[in-house]
CSV table of C-alpha atoms and ligand atoms in Angstrom, one decimal:
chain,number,residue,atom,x,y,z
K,1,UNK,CA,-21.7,33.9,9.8
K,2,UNK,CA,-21.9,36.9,7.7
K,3,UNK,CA,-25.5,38.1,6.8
K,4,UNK,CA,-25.0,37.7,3.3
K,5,UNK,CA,-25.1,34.0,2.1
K,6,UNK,CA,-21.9,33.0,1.6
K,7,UNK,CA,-21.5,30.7,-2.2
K,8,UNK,CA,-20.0,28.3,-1.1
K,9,UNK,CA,-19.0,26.7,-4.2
K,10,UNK,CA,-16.5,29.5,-4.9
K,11,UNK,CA,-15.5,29.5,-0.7
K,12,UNK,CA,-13.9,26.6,-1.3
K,13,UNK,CA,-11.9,27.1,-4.6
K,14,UNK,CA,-10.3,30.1,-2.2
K,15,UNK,CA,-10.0,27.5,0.8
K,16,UNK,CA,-7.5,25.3,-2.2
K,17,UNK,CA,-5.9,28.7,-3.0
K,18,UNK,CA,-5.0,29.5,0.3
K,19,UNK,CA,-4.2,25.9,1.3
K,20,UNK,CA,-1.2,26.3,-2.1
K,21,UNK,CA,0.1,29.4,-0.5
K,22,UNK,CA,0.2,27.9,3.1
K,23,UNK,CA,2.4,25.1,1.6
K,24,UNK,CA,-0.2,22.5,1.0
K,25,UNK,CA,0.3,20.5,-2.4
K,26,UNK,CA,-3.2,19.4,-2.9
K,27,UNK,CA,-6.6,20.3,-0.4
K,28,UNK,CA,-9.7,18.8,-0.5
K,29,UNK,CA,-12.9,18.8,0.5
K,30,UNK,CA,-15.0,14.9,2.0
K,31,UNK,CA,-17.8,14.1,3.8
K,32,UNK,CA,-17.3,12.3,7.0
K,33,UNK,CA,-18.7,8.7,6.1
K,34,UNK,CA,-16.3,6.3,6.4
K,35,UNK,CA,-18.1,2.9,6.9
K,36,UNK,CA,-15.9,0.6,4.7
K,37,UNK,CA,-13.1,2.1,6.1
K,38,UNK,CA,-14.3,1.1,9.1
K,39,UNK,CA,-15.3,-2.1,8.2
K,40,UNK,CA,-11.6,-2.9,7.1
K,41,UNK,CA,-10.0,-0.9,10.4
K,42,UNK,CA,-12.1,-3.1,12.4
K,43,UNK,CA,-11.1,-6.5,10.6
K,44,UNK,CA,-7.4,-5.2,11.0
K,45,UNK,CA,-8.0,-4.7,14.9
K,46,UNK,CA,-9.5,-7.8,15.3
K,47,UNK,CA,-6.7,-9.8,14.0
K,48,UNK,CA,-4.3,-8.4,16.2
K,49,UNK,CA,-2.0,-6.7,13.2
K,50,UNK,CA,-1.8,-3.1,15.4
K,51,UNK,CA,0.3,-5.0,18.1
K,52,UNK,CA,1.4,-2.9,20.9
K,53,UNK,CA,-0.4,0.2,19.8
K,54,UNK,CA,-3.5,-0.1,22.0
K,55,UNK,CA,-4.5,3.5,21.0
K,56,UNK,CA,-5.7,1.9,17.8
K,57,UNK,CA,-8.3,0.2,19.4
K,58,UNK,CA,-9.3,2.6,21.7
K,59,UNK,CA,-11.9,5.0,21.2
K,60,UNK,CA,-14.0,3.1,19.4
K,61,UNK,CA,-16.3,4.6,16.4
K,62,UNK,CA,-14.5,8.3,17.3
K,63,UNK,CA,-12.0,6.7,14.4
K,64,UNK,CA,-14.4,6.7,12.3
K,65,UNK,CA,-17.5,9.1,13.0
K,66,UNK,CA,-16.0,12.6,12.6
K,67,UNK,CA,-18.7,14.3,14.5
K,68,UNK,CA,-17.9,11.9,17.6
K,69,UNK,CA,-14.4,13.6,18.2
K,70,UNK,CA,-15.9,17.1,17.5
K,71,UNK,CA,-19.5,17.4,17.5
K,72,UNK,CA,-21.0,19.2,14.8
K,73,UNK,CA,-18.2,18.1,12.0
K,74,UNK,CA,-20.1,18.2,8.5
K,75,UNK,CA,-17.0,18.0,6.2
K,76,UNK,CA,-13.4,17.3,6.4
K,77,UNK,CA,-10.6,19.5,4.1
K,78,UNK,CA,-8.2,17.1,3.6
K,79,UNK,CA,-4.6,18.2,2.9
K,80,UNK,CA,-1.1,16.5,1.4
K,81,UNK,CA,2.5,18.2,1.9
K,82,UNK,CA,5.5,16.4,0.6
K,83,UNK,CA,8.5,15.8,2.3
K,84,UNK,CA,11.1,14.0,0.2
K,85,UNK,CA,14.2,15.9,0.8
K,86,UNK,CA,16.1,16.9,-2.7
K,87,UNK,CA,19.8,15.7,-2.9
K,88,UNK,CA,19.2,12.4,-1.4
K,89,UNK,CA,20.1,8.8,-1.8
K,90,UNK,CA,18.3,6.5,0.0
K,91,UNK,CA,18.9,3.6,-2.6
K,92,UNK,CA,22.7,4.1,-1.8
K,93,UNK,CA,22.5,4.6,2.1
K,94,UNK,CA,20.3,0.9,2.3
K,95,UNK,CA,23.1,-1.0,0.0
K,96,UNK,CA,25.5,0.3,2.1
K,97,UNK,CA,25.3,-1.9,5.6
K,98,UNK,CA,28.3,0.3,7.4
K,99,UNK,CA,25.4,3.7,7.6
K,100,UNK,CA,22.0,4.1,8.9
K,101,UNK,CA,19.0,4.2,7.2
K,102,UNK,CA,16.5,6.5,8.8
K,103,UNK,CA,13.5,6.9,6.9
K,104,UNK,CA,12.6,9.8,4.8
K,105,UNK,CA,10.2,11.3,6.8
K,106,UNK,CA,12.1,11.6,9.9
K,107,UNK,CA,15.0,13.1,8.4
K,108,UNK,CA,14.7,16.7,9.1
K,109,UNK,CA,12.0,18.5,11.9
K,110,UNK,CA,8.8,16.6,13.0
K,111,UNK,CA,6.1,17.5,11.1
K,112,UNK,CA,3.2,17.2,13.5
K,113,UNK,CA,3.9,20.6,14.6
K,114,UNK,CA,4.6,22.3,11.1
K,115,UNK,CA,1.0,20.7,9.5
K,116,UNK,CA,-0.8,21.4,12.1
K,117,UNK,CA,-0.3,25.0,12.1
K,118,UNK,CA,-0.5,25.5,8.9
K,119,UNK,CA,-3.7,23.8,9.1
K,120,UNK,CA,-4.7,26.0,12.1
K,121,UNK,CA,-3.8,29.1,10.1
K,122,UNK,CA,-5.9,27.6,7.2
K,123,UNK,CA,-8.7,27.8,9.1
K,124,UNK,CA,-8.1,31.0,10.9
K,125,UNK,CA,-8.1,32.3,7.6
K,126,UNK,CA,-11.6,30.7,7.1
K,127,UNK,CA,-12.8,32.2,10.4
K,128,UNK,CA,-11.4,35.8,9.0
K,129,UNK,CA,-13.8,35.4,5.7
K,130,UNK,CA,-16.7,34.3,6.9
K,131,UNK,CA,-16.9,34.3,10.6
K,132,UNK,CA,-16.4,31.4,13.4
K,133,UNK,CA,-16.9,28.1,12.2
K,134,UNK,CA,-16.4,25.1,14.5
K,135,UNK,CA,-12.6,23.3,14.0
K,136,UNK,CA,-10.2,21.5,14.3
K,137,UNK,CA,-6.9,20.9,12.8
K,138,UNK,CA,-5.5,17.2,12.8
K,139,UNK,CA,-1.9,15.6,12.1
K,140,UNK,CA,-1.9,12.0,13.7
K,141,UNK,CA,-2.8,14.0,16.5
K,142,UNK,CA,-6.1,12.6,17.6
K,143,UNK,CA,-8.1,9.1,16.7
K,144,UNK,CA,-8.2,9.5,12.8
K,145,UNK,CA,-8.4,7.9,9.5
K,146,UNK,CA,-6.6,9.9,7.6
K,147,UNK,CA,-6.0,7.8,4.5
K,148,UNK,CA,-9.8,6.9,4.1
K,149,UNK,CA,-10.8,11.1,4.1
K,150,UNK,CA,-7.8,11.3,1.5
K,151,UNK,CA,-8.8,9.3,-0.7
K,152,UNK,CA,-13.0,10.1,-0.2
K,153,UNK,CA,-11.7,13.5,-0.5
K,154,UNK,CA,-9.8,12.8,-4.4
K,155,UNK,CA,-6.5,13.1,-2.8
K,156,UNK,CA,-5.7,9.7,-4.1
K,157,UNK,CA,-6.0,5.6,-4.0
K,158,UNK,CA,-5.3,3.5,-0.6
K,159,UNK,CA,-2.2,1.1,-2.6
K,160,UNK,CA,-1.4,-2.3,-1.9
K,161,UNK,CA,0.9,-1.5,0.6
K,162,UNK,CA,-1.6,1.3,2.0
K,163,UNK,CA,0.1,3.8,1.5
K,164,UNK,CA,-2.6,7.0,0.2
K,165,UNK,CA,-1.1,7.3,-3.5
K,166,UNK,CA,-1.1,10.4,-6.1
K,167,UNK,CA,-0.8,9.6,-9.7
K,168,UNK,CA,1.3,12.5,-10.1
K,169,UNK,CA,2.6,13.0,-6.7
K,170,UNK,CA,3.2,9.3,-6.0
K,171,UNK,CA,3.4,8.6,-1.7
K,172,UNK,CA,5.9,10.5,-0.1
K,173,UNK,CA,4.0,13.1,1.2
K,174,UNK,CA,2.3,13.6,5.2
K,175,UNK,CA,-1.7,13.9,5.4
K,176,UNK,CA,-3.5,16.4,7.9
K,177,UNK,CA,-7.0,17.4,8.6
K,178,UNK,CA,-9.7,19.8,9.3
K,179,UNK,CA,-12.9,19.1,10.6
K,180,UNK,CA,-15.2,21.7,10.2
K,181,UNK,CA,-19.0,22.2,10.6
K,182,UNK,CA,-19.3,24.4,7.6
K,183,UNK,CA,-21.3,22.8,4.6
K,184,UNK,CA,-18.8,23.1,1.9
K,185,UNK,CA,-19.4,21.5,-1.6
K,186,UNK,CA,-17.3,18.3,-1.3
K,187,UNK,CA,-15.1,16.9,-4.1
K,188,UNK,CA,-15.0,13.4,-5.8
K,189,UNK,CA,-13.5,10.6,-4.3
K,190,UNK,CA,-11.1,8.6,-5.9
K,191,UNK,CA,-12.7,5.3,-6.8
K,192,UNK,CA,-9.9,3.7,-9.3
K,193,UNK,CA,-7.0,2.3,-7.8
K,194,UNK,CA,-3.5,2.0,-10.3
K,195,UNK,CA,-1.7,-0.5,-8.6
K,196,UNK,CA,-3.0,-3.0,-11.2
K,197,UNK,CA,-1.1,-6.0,-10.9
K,198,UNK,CA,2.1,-4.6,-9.8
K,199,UNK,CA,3.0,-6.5,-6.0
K,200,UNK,CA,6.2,-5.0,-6.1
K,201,UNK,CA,5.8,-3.6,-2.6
K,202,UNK,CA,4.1,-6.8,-1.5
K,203,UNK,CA,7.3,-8.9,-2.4
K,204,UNK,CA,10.3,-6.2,-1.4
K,205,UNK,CA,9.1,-6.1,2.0
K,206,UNK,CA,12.4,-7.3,4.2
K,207,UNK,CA,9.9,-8.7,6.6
K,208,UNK,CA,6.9,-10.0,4.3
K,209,UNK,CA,4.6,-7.4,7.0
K,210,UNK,CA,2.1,-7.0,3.5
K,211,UNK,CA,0.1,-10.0,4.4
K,212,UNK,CA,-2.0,-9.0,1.4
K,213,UNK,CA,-2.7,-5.9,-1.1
K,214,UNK,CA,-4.0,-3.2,1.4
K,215,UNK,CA,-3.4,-5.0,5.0
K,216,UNK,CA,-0.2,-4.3,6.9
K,217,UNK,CA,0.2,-6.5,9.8
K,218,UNK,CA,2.3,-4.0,11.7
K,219,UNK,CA,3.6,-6.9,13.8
K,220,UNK,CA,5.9,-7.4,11.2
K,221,UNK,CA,6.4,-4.0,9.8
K,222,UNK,CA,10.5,-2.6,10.5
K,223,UNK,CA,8.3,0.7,11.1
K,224,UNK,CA,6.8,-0.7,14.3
K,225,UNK,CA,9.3,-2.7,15.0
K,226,UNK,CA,11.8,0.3,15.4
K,227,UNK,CA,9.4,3.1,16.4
K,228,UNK,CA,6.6,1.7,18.3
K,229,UNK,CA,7.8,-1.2,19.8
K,230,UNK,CA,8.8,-1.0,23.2
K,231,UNK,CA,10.4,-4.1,24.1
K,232,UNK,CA,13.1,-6.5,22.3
K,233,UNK,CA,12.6,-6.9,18.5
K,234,UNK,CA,11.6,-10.7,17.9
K,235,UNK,CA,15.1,-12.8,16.1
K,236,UNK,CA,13.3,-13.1,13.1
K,237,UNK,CA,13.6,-9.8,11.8
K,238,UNK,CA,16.2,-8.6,13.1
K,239,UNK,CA,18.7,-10.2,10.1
K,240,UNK,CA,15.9,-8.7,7.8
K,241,UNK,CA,16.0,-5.4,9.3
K,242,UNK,CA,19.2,-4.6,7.5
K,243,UNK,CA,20.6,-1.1,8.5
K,244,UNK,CA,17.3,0.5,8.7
K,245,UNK,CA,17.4,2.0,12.2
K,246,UNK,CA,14.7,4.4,12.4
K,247,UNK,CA,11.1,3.4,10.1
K,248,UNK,CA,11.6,2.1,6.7
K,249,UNK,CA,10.8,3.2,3.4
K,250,UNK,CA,11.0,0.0,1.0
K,251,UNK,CA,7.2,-0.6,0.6
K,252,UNK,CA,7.6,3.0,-1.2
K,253,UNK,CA,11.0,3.1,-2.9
K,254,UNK,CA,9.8,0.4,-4.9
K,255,UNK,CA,6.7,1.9,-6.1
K,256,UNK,CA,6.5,3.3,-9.7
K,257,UNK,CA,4.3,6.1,-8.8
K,258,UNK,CA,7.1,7.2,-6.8
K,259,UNK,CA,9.0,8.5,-10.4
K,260,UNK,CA,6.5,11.2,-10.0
K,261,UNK,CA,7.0,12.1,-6.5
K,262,UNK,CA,8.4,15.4,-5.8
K,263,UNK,CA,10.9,17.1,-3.3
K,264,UNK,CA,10.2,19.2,-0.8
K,265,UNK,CA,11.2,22.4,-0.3
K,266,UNK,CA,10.4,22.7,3.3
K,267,UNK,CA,13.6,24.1,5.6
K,268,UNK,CA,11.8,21.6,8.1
K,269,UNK,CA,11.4,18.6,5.9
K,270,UNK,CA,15.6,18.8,5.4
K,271,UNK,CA,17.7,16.5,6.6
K,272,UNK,CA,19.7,17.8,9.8
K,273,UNK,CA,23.0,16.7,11.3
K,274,UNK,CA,24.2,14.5,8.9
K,275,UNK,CA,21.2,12.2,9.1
K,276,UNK,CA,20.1,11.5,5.7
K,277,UNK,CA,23.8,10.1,5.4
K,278,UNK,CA,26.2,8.7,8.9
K,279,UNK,CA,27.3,5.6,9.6
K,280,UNK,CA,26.3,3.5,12.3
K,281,UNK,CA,29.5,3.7,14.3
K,282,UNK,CA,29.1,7.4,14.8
K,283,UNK,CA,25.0,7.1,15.6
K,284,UNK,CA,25.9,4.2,18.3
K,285,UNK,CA,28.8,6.5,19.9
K,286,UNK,CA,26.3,9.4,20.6
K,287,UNK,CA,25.7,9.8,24.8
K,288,UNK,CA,22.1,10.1,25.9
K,289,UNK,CA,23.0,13.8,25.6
K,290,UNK,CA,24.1,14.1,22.0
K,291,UNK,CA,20.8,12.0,21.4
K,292,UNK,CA,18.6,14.5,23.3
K,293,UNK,CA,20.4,17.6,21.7
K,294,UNK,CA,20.5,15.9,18.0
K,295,UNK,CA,17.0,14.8,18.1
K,296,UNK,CA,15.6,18.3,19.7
K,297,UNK,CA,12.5,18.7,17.5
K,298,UNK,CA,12.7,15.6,15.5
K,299,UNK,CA,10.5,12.6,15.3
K,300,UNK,CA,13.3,10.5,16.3
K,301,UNK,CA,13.4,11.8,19.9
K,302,UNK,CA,9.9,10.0,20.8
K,303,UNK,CA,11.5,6.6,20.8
K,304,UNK,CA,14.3,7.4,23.5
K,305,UNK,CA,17.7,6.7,23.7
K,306,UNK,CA,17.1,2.8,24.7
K,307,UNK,CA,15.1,2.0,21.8
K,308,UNK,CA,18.1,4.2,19.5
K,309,UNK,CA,20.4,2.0,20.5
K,310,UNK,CA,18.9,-1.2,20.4
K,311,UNK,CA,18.2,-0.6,16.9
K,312,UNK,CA,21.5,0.7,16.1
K,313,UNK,CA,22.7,-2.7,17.8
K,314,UNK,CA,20.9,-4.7,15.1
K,315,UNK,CA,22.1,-2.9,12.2
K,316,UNK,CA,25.6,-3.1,13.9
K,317,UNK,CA,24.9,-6.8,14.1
K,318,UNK,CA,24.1,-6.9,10.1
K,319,UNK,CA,27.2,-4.8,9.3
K,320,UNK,CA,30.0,-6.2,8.1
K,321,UNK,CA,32.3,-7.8,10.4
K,322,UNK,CA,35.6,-4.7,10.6
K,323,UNK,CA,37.2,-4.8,14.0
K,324,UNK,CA,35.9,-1.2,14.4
K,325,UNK,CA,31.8,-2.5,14.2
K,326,UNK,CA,33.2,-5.7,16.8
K,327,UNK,CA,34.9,-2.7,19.3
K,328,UNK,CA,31.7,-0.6,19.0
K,329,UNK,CA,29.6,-3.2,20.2
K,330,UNK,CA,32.3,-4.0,23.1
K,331,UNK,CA,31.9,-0.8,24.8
K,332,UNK,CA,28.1,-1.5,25.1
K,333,UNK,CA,28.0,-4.8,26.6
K,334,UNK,CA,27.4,-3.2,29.9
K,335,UNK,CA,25.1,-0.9,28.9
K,336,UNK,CA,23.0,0.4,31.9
K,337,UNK,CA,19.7,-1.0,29.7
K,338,UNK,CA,19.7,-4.8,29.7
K,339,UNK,CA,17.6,-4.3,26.5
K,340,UNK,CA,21.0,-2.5,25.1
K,341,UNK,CA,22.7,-5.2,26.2
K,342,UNK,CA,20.8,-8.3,24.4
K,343,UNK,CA,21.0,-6.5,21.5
K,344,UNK,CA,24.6,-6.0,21.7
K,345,UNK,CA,25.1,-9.7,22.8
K,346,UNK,CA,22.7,-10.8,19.8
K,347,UNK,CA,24.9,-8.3,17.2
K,348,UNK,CA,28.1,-9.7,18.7
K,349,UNK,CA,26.7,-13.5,17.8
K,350,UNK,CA,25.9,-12.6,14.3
K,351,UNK,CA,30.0,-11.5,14.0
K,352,UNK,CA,31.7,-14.7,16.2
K,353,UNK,CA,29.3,-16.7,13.8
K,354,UNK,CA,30.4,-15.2,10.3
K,355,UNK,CA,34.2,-15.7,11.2
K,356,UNK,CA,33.7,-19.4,12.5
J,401,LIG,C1,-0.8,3.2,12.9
J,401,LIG,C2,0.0,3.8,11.8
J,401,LIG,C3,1.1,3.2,11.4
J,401,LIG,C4,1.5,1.8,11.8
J,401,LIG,C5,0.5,0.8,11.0
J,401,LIG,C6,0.5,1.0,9.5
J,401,LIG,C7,-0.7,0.7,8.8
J,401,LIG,N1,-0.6,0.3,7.5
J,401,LIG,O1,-1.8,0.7,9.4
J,401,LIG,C8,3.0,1.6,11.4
J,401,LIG,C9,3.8,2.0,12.6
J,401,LIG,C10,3.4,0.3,10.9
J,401,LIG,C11,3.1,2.8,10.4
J,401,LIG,C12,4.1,2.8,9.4
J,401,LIG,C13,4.2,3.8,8.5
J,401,LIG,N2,3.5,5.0,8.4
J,401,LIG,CO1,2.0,5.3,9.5
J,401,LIG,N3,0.4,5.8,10.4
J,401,LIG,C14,-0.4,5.1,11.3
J,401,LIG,C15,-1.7,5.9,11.6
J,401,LIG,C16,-1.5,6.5,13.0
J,401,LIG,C17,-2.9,5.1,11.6
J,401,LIG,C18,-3.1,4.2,10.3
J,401,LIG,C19,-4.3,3.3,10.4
J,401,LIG,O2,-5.4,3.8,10.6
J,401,LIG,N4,-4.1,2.0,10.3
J,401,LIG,C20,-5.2,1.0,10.4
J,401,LIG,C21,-5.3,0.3,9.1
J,401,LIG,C22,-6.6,-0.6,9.1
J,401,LIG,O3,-5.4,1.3,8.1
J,401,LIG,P1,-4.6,1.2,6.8
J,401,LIG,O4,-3.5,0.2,6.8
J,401,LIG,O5,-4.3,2.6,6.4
J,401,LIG,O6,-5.7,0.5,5.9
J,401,LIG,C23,-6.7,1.2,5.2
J,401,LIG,C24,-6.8,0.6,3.8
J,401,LIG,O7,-5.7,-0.1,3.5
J,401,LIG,C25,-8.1,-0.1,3.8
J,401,LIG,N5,-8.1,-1.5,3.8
J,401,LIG,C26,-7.6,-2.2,4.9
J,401,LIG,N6,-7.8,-3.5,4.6
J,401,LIG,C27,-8.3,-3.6,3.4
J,401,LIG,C28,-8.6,-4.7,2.6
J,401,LIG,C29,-9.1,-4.6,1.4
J,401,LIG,C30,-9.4,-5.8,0.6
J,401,LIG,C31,-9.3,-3.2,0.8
J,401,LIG,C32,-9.8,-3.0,-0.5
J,401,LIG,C33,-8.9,-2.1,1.6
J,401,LIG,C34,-8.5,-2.3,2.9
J,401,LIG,O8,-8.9,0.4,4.8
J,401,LIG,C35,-8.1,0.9,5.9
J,401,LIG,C36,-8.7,2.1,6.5
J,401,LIG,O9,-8.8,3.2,5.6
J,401,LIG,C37,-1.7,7.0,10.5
J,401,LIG,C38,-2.2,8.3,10.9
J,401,LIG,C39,-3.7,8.3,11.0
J,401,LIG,N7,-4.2,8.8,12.1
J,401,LIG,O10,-4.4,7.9,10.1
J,401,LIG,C40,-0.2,7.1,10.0
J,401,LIG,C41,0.1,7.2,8.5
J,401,LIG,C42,-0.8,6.2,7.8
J,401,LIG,N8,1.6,6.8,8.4
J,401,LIG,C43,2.2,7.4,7.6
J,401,LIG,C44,3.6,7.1,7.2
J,401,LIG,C45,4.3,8.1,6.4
J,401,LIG,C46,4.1,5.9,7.6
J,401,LIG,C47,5.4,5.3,7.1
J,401,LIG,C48,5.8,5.5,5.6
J,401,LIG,C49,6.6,5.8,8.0
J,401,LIG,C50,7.9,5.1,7.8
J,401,LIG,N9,8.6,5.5,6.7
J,401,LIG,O11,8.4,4.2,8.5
J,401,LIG,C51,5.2,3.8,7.4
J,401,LIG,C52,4.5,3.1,6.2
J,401,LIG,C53,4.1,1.6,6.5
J,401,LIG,C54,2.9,1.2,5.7
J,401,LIG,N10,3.1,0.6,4.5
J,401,LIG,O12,1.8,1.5,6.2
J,401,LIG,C55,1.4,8.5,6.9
J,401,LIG,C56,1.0,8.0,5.5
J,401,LIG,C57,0.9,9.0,4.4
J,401,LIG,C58,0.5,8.4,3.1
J,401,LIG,N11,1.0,8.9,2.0
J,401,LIG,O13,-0.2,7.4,3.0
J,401,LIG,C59,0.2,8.6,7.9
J,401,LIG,C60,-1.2,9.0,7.2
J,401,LIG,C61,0.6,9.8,8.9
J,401,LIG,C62,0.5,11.2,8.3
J,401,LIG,N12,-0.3,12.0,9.0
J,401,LIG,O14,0.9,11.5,7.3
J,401,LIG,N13,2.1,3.7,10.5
């Protein structure tokens, strides 16, 4: 620390500055107490809605006591950076059932690694002012609870369909973290919620996974269903799941705060190969290879080629019935995966059924 007291009050009006210039769209500063959001992670975990993801429930109050994951934490600088891509169409891609729907997010580079070294440089530039200070940055990256620090740290309201929501920024945006032991002045939370009585999100959801305003039972959610689910997607959603192959963005497409979102302009956060617009014939033709060299870098690689093309299989199954969707799923039907091939057997069903 330097010798002279630092103010800082006016520390962290530069922390927001450089935040802006690192590519941040808003940076605050919270407090690490997060008991109700505890409270309501705990309910959630307890009725089973995080599924398969076992690293939610694992350890325990590190989630939610800041200083358990790195000793010392006083304060967390909370940070937002949008990623809608500009010249996009997602409304379009969804009503049409011959292309894939990938969701926003996952459309260009993964943005673990771009937020996290900005953060890291954010707070390299905070070591550079006023010497070392304890940190670390976080994306996702570690047992977090990222939406409760947003909104304790101003950044905006937990919605209905919990997604962290700006008035003027809307939800399309990624969340990231520092934890640091310096004492900064923290800034207000945000305590008023606008969804009012708006349940659009609550009633578009293709799979009805917003089992109430602010609980996701991610059981049901397309999002875990094509990402984190490892094993065969349960009949009932499949039909529901449309063409969206890779997450899904309905909860937020429907959101009226979303008029105010705005695009990225992020190299990383643009769509690459094609994705933000290909049809699903093309996707299910790629080899493992074309997958692996596509995907380099993306989100979309962490799933695996098995889990890509049982998804693809689905939408194929909801597309409409052309002999070139019917061939498609022929060549798979001996797919080395047996997953593959129920898929493919379940798509092929859903076409023998519609021309009965
Ligand atoms: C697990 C997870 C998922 C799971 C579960 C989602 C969920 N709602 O929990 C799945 C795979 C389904 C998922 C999907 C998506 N995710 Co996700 N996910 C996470 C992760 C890793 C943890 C979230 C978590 O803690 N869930 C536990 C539950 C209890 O928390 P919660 O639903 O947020 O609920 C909070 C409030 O709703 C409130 N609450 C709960 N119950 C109640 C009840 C009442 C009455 C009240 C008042 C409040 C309340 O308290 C909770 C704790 O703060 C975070 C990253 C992180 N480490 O935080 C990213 C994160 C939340 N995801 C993110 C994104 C972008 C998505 C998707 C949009 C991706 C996509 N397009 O497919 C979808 C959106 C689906 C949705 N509506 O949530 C972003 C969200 C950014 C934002 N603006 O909010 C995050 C923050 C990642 C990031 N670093 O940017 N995700």
């Amino acid at each position: 620390m330097n010798p002279t007291a630092p103010d800082f009050h006016d520390f962290a009006d530069r922390i927001r500055q450089w935040g802006r210039e690192l590519g941040f769209q808003h940076v605050a500063i919270t407090d690490t107490e997060l008991t109700e959001h505890a409270t309501h992670l705990q309910t959630w975990l307890a009725d089973d809605y995080h599924g398969e993801m076992k690293w939610m429930a694992q350890h325990g109050a590190m989630r939610w006591q800041p200083d358990q994951l790195l000793p010392g934490t006083q304060r967390v600088i909370s940070a937002r950076m949008d990623y809608l891509p500009p010249d996009d169409e997602p409304e379009a891609i969804l009503a049409d059932a011959n292309k894939a729907y990938i969701s926003r997010y996952a459309l260009g580079r993964d943005y673990h690694k771009l937020m996290r070294k900005r953060l890291a440089q954010l707070a390299e530039r905070i070591n550079s002012e006023i010497g070392t200070h304890n940190f670390r940055a976080l994306v996702d990256s570690a047992p977090v609870l990222e939406r409760g620090l947003a909104q304790k740290a101003g950044l905006g309201w937990i919605g209905k369909n919990t997604m962290l929501i700006n008035s003027k920024a809307g939800s399309w945006f990624f969340l990231g973290e520092i934890y640091t032991d310096l004492p900064l002045p923290i800034d207000a939370p945000q305590i008023t919620e606008h969804c009012g009585s708006c349940s659009a999100c609550i009633d578009i959801c293709p799979t009805q996974a917003i089992v109430g305003p602010n609980r996701v039972d991610a059981r049901r959610c397309i999002s875990y269903l094509t990402i984190e689910l490892s094993g065969s997607i349960p009949e009932e959603f499949r039909k529901p799941m449309g063409n969206r192959i890779y997450g899904c963005d309905d909860c937020q497409l429907v959101c009226p705060w979303n008029k105010f979102a705005k695009l990225s302009a992020e190299p990383d956060f643009q769509s690459r190969h094609s994705l933000s617009d290909i049809g699903l014939i093309e996707l299910f033709g790629w080899s493992e290879e074309e997958f692996l060299e596509k995907t380099a870098g993306s989100a979309i690689r962490r799933i695996g080629y098995e889990r890509w093309l049982r998804n693809i299989a689905v939408a194929l199954g909801n597309a409409p019935s052309t002999s070139a969707t019917i061939a498609a799923l022929q060549a798979r039907t001996c797919d080395a995966s047996e997953l593959v091939q129920e898929h493919v057997a379940w798509a092929l069903a859903q076409h023998i059924r519609k021309a009965q």
